[in-house]
mmCIF file of C-alpha atoms in Angstrom:
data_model
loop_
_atom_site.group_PDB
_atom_site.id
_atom_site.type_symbol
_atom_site.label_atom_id
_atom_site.label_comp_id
_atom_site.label_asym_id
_atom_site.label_seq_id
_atom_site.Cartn_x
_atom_site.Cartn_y
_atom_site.Cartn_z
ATOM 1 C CA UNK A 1 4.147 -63.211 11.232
ATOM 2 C CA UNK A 2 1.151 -62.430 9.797
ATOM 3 C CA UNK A 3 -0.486 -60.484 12.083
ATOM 4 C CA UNK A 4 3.017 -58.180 12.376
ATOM 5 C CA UNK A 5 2.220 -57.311 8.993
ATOM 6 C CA UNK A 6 -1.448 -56.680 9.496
ATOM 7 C CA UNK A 7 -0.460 -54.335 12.704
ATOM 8 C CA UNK A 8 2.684 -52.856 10.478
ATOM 9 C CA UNK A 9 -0.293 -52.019 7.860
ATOM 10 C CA UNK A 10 -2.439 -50.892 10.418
ATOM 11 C CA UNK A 11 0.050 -47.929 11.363
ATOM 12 C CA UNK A 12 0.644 -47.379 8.022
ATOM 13 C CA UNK A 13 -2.793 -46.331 7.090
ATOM 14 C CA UNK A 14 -3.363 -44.963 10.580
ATOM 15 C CA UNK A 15 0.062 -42.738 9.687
ATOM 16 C CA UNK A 16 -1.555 -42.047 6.123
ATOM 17 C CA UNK A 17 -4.150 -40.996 7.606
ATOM 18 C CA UNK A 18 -2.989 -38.289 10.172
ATOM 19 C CA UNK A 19 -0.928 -36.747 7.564
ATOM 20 C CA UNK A 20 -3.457 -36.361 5.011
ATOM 21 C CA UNK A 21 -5.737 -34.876 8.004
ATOM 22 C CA UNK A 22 -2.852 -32.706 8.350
ATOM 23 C CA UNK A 23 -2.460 -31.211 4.562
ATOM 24 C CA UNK A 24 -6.422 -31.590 4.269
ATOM 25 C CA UNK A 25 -6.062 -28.847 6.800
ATOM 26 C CA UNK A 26 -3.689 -26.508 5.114
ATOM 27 C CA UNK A 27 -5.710 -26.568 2.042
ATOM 28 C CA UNK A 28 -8.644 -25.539 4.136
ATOM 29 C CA UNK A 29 -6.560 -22.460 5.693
ATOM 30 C CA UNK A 30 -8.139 -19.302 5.110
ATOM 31 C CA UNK A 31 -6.655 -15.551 4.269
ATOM 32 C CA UNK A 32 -9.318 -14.042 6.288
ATOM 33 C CA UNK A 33 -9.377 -16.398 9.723
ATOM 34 C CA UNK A 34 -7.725 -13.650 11.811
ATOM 35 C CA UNK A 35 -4.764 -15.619 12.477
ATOM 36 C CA UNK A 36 -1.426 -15.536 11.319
ATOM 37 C CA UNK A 37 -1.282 -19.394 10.372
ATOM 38 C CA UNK A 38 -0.082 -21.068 7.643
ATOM 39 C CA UNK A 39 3.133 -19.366 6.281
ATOM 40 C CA UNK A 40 1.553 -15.651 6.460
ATOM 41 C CA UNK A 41 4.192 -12.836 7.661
ATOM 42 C CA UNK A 42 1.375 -10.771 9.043
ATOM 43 C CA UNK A 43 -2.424 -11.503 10.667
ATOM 44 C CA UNK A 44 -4.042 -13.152 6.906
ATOM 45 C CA UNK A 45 -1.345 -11.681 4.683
ATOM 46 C CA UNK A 46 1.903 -12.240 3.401
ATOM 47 C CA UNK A 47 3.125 -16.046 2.283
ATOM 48 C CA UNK A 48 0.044 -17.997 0.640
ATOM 49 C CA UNK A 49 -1.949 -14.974 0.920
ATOM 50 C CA UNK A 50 -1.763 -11.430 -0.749
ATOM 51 C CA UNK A 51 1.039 -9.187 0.521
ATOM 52 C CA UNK A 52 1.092 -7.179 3.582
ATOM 53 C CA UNK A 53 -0.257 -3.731 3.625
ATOM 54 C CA UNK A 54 2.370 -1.366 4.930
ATOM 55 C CA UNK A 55 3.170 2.706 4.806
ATOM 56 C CA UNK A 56 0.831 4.083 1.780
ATOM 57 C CA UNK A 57 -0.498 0.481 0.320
ATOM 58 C CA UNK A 58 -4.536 0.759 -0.327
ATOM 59 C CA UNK A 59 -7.109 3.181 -1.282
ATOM 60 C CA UNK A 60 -7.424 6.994 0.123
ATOM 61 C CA UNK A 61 -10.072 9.944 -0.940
ATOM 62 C CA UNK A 62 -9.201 13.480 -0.508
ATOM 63 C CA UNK A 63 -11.466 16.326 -0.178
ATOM 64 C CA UNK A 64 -11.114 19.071 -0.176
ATOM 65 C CA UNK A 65 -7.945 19.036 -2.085
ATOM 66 C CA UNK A 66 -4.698 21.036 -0.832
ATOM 67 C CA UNK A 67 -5.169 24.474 -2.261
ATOM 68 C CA UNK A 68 -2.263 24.074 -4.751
ATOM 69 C CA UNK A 69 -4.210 21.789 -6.088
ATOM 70 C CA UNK A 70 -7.168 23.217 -6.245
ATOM 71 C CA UNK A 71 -7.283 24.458 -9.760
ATOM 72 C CA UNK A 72 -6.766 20.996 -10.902
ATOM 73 C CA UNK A 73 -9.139 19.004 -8.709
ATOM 74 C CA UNK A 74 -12.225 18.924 -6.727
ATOM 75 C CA UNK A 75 -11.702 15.432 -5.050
ATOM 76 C CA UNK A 76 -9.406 12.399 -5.056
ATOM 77 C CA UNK A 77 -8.826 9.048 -5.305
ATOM 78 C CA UNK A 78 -5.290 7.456 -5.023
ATOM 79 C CA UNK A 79 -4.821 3.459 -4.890
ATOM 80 C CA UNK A 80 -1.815 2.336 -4.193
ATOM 81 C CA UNK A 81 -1.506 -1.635 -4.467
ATOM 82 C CA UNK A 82 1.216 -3.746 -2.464
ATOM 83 C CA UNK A 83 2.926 -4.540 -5.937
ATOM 84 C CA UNK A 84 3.985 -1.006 -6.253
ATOM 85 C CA UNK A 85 1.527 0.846 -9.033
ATOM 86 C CA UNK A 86 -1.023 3.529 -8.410
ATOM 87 C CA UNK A 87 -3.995 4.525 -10.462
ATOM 88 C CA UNK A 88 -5.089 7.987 -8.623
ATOM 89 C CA UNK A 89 -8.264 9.408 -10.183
ATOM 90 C CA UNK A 90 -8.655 13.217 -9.814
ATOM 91 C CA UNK A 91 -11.975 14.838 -10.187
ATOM 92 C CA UNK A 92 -12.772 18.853 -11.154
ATOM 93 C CA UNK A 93 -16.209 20.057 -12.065
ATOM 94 C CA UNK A 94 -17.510 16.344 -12.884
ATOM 95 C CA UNK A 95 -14.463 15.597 -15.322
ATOM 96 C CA UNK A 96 -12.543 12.437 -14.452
ATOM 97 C CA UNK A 97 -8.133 12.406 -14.758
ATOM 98 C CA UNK A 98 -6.148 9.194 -14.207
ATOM 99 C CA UNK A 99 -2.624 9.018 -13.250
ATOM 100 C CA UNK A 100 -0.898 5.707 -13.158
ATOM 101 C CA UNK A 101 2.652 4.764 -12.734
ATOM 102 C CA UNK A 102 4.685 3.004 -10.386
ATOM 103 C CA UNK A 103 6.419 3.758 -7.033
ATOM 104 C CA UNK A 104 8.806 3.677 -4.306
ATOM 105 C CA UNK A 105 8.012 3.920 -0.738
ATOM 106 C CA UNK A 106 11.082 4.069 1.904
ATOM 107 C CA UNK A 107 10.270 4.285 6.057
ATOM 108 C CA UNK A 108 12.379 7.565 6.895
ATOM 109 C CA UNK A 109 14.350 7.306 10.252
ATOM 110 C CA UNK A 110 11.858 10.747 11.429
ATOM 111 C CA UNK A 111 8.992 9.599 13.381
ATOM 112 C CA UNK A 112 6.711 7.444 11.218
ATOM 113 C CA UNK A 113 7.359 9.624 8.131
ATOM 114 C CA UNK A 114 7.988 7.529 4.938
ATOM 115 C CA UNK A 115 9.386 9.231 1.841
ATOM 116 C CA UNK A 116 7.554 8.435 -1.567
ATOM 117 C CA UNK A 117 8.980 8.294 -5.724
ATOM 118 C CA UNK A 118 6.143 7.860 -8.039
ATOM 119 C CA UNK A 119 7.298 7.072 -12.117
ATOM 120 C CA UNK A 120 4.167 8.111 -13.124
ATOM 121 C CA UNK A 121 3.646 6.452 -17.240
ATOM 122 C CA UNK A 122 0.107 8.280 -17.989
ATOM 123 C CA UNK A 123 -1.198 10.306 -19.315
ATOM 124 C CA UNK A 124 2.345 11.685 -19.396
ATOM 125 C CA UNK A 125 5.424 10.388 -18.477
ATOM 126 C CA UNK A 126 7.218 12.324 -15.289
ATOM 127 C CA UNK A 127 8.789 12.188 -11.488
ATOM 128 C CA UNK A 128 7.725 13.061 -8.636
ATOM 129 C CA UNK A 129 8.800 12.971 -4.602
ATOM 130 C CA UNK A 130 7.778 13.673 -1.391
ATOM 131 C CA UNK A 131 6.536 11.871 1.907
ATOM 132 C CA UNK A 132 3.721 10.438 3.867
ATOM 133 C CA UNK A 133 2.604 9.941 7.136
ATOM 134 C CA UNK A 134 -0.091 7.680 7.977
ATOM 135 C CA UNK A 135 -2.426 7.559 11.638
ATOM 136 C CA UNK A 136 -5.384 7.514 13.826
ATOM 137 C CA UNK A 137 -4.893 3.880 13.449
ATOM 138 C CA UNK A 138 -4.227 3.845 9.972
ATOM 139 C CA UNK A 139 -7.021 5.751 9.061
ATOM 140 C CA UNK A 140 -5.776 8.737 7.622
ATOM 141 C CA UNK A 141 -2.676 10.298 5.589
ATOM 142 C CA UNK A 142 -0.664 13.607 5.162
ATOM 143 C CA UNK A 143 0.909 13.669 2.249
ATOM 144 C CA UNK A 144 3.105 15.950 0.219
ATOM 145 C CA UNK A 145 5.174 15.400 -3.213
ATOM 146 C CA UNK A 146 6.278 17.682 -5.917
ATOM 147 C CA UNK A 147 7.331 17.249 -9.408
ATOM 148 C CA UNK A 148 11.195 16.386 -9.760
ATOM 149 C CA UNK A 149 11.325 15.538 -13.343
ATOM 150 C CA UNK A 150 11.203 16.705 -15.771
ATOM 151 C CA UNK A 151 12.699 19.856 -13.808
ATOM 152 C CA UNK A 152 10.168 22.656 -12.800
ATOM 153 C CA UNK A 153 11.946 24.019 -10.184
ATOM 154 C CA UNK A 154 10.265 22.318 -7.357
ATOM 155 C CA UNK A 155 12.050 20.856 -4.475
ATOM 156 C CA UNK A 156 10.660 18.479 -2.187
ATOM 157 C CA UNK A 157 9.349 17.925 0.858
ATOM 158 C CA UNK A 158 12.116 16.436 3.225
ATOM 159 C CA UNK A 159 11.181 14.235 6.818
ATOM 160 C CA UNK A 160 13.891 16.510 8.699
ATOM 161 C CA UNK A 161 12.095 19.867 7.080
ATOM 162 C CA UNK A 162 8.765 18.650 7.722
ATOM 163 C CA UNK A 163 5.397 18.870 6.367
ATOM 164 C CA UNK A 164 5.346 21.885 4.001
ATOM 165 C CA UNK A 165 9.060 22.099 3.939
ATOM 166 C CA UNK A 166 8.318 21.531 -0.234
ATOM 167 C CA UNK A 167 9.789 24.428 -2.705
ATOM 168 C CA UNK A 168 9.032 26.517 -6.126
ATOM 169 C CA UNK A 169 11.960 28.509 -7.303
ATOM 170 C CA UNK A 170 13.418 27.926 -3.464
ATOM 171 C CA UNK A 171 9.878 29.424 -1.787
ATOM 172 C CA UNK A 172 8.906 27.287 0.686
ATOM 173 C CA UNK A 173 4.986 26.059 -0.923
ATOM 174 C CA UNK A 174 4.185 25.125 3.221
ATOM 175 C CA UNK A 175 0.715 24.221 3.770
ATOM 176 C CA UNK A 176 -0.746 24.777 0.789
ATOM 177 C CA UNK A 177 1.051 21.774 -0.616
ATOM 178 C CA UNK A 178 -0.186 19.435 2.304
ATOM 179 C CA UNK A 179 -2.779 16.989 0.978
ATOM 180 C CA UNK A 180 -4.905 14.821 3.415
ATOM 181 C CA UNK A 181 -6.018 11.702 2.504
ATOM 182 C CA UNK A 182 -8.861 9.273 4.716
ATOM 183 C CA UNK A 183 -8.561 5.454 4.121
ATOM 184 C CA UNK A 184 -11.052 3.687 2.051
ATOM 185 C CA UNK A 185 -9.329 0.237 2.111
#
């Protein structure tokens, strides 16, 4: 009887053992082993780790800026993190603007268009919408919006019309409204 119990303790630890082995290796799991392991819903993101990058998520610069733009901005910098703000940072003549706000992002069922509502809080407090498109691998980004509210007469930009299908006072604003953006992160 006695050495039952000493082999029924034996497995016990033996069983302790393996499973601690097991969750000592969870712990250990990393967000940046290039596998999708341990609860992630994408290659190191998603689950335990931070969301999932997907349509306009991370950081783009533009320059030049699309000629509408042009009297408002040399260069730009929009970040757009997976919890759905944005802090863009325009630049004219050395003199730094920051927009921030929150957004919307919706895959369109044209191509790999995605249409876009930013809320934006600062400095002021207004609307706009538009779309994306992202490639080259995810390396760079057309991207049109227009001001919705409050009302300037601006239309925009639909997947079915296009790029530069965006409108002022129903004139169709076409490329000059086309921003392109190259990754950063």
């Amino acid at each position: 009887m006695k050495m039952f119990r000493l082999l029924m303790l034996g497995l016990l630890v033996a069983g302790l053992s393996f499973s601690a082995c097991e969750d000592e290796d969870d712990d250990n799991a990393s967000c940046t082993d290039g596998i999708q392991n341990q609860g992630e819903t994408g290659v190191d993101c998603g689950g335990p780790c931070a969301a999932c990058r997907e349509g306009v998520h991370g950081t783009w610069y533009s320059f030049p800026v699309a000629p509408i733009l042009a009297s408002f901005a040399d260069s730009i910098v929009a970040k757009f993190e997976t919890n759905n703000t944005y802090v863009v940072d325009s630049y004219k003549a050395g003199a730094k603007t920051t927009l921030t706000g929150t957004y919307t992002q919706t895959k369109s069922s044209t191509g790999n268009i995605w249409t876009i509502e930013l809320n934006q809080t600062t400095p002021t407090v207004l609307t706009s919408e538009g779309m994306f498109e992202v490639t080259d691998n995810d390396t760079k980004m057309t991207y049109e919006v227009v001001q919705t509210t409050p009302d300037i007469g601006a239309a925009p930009p639909t997947p079915a019309g296009g790029f530069g299908s965006s409108t002022f006072n129903g004139v169709a604003l076409g490329v000059a409204n086309i921003q392109n953006y190259v990754r950063r992160q």
